[in-house]
Amino acid sequence: MDEKFKKPYDPAATEPRIYEAWEQSGYFNPDNLPADLLAATEGKAFTIVMPPPNANGNLHAGHALFITLEDILTRYKRMRGYRSLWLPGADHAGFETQVVYEKKLEKEGRSRFGMDPQELYNEILAFTLENKKNMEAQVRSLGASCDWSREKFTLDPDVVEKVQKTFIKMFEDGLVYRGKRTVNWCYKHQTSLSDVETENSEEVTPFYTFRYGPFEIGTVRPETKFGDKYVVMHPDDARYKDWKHGQTLEVEWINGPITATVIKDSAVDMEFGTGVMTITPWHSQIDFEIAQRHSLPMEQIIDWRGKLLPIAQEFAGINIRDARPKIVEKLKEKGLLVSVDENYKNVVKRCYKCQTVIEPQVKDQWFVKMAPLAAMAVTAVNKGDIRFIPDNFEKIFRYWMENAIDWNISRQIVWGISIPAWEKDGEWRASLTSPGEGWVKDEDTFDTWFSSGQWPLLTAGYPNGSDFPTYYPSDVMETGHDLIFKWVPRMVIFGLYLSDQPPFHTVYLHGLVNDAHGKKMSKSKGNVVNPLDLTNKYGTDALRMALVVGNAPGTDLALREDKVKGYKHFANKLWNITRFILENAPVSDATLNETDLALQQEFKELVADVTTDMDEYRMHMAAEKLYQYAWHRLADVILEESKPIFLGTDEAAKASRSAFLHSTLADLLALLHPFMPFVTEEIWSSIPAKKNYLMVTAWPK
RNA sequence: GCGCGCUUAGCUCAGUUGGUAGAGCAUCCCGUUUACACCGGGCAGGUCGGGGGUUCGAGUCCCUCAGCGCGCACCA
């Protein structure tokens, strides 16, 4: 028996050594897997594309969860004889990273505004590459058996070029268009944002009712109302039936009399307020749509920094935050303020990074025409080409695809992939290089989801790389349920659009990792758990088990330190089970007696049960069953019952029990390996059954 | 407003197609007879949120109500 079993299992001393050995072995690369292992599937591929972590900081508990789940699937399939590829990556994370970097600049008393764009880009690139190394080291420490030789970065030159070519193809296919439309504008970050980059918050805002000629109109935003010269009501509203569409009238307004025009539009809710509203098309989505329907002119009231433009006359140059009370005061003095409801509940859109109130602004941007693409995605789901785990997420996916709105892919930030579009005299062309003299390049960059949406294709080298189509489509997309409408649909759409097939057949969605009381982790609450602190204290295997057991797909998890501690004890339990067997059971290939055959049968049923769980993505069940068997069946009962046998004189019984224990230990280590790769590999290296690494040993039958 | 999810032992959660309620941690009692005190043995603890229905049988399926959480939405 190896002397090491006389001391408790020491994860810290073991894990780096084991990971190094795995990496050296080359088996993370599916092209190097042993032929006898692959024989089981005749070399079929199994591919998971890693959701590329943002290369802008440390890994958090959510990363630890997805790395654990994906590594379990990869290791399981590898042991089942698949050419298992888990392809790692790193995301430049456009806006996210730029926000992180801007905070860093702020701390240094600097600002991105006024910086040379190329200089800023280079600084962020250096920062990102440094973080990327850090991130990769952390992924390794969690035991990820991914193929580093294939690692991709979203700013690799070939990735950038392919992303740009996709845009060009979409431009030629009429799936992207240049549109002057309402966008979500963040004053702090000076960029437009997609709908998924904003959050809604319900807030209590004063609701003002003003006299507008013969009408009363309601608003929460008096500061936008300078240019309001269209008064809108529902065509069926009996109260206003005497007012005709297009009719004009003189009204006294903020800065004097104006000529207003009556517009009838069914977008107006008759039940709300007085049923009459004025519109500010430049700064409201719904007003914009009404204005479009009636071909009304629109004018910008607030500039890109949040200050009132000259149309506001005496208020020009004032920040809208400060302008509101002043304007209300003026309207009140003019006798135009009818009432104020101080308890009005209103939904306000905010920037998901800085919580700045989002301003609708009208801007020329590139939009993806979503309807035809989304229809393809719905068809694929209807045909059963994509399965969701848990399956209720299919409804959410479907809802999102059936209500898809056109996607703004232009960002006014430097940190991203440049949009290959050129403009001359109002005409736009899409091209990698300038179409000729006088063409001006679009300065904007792509929304980061435009590139990450193509990730499964890009990692496989679409359309002509050596891994395409060997490792495309991939098998499982494992990611957080919060990405069900941010990332997953975009991957499905790009996969179908570019390759005519979905990029994966299964979408496995995990929940959030919360704190011990089920509360969302946040820096401001101070309840953030650093996964590496836990692995340093209890070992990586312990953390992995704590993240998996009892964590049903799609549901959130409360991560408690005592749970991690419990599985550290379990790793040690395996250690001591091994010690007992090595000390007491001489190696034997004796035929099993009746008692031991029954034990073997019981174990075989466990193997079958666990295998089914794994095939059905019930990793949480499999892990718990293995834990129960190892501790409360094998250790508590079978080993205890073995003691008198080994102390006795019945040599046949000893031989039989020894044979059973050795084979069961070997198989149990194999079954546990995907969950607890380090301790199982370390034990495996010291038992008689060992041939090659446990990582490339066949899954028990 | 629409949609989704959750409500099971003190805490955190499992419970695959409906078949006599489970785990970990915590608590309490006992134990060092040596694989392991990073341990072992044992006790206690739940009318599975309320109500109704389908069924021979429901934590599991259906309806309804309540509470909590989350997402979506152009009510100015």
Coordinates of C-alpha atoms (C1' of nucleotides) in Angstrom, one line a residue, chain A residues 8 218 268-269 272 277 286 344 346-347 485 550 555 558 560 562 568-569 572-573 576 579-580 613 618 620 628 631-632 635-636 640 643, chain B residues 1-6 11-16 22-26 34-41 69-76:
Chain A
P8 CA -5.5 12.3 5.1
G218 CA -50.4 63.7 -18.8
V268 CA -53.6 55.8 -27.5
D269 CA -55.1 54.1 -24.5
F272 CA -55.4 56.1 -19.4
M277 CA -51.4 62.8 -25.2
I286 CA -44.2 54.8 -28.9
Y344 CA -47.5 57.4 -9.9
N346 CA -43.7 54.1 -13.7
V347 CA -41.3 51.7 -15.3
F485 CA -32.9 35.1 -24.6
G550 CA -29.1 18.7 -5.2
T555 CA -33.1 26.1 -10.5
A558 CA -27.7 28.3 -2.4
R560 CA -23.2 27.0 1.7
D562 CA -20.7 23.6 5.2
K568 CA -14.2 17.5 1.5
H569 CA -15.0 14.8 4.1
N572 CA -11.3 11.8 2.5
K573 CA -13.8 9.0 2.9
N576 CA -9.9 5.8 3.6
R579 CA -6.8 2.4 2.4
F580 CA -8.9 -0.3 4.0
D613 CA -29.1 9.6 -15.1
R618 CA -29.5 14.3 -14.2
H620 CA -27.5 16.0 -9.6
Q628 CA -24.9 7.4 -0.9
W631 CA -20.5 6.2 2.1
H632 CA -23.6 4.5 3.4
A635 CA -18.2 2.0 3.7
D636 CA -20.8 1.7 6.4
E640 CA -17.9 -3.3 8.2
K643 CA -13.9 -7.0 8.7
Chain B
rG1 C1' -50.9 43.8 -17.6
rC2 C1' -48.7 39.1 -19.7
rG3 C1' -45.4 35.0 -18.8
rC4 C1' -42.3 31.7 -16.0
rG5 C1' -40.7 29.5 -11.6
rC6 C1' -40.9 28.4 -6.4
rC11 C1' -31.6 25.6 7.6
rU12 C1' -30.4 24.6 2.3
rC13 C1' -32.6 21.5 -1.0
rA14 C1' -33.5 16.4 -3.8
rG15 C1' -37.7 13.5 -5.2
rU16 C1' -36.8 10.7 -13.3
rG22 C1' -35.4 11.5 1.4
rA23 C1' -30.2 13.9 1.8
rG24 C1' -26.6 17.2 3.8
rC25 C1' -25.9 20.5 7.6
rA26 C1' -27.7 21.8 12.6
rU34 C1' -8.7 1.4 14.8
rA35 C1' -9.8 2.2 7.0
rC36 C1' -11.5 7.0 8.4
rA37 C1' -13.0 11.7 14.8
rC38 C1' -12.4 15.0 7.8
rC39 C1' -15.3 8.9 12.1
rG40 C1' -19.1 5.3 13.8
rG41 C1' -24.0 4.0 16.1
rG69 C1' -38.9 35.3 -6.6
rC70 C1' -37.8 36.3 -11.7
rG71 C1' -38.5 37.8 -16.7
rC72 C1' -41.2 40.6 -20.4
rA73 C1' -44.3 45.0 -21.8
rC74 C1' -44.7 51.6 -26.2
rC75 C1' -50.0 53.2 -20.9
rA76 C1' -47.9 58.9 -22.2

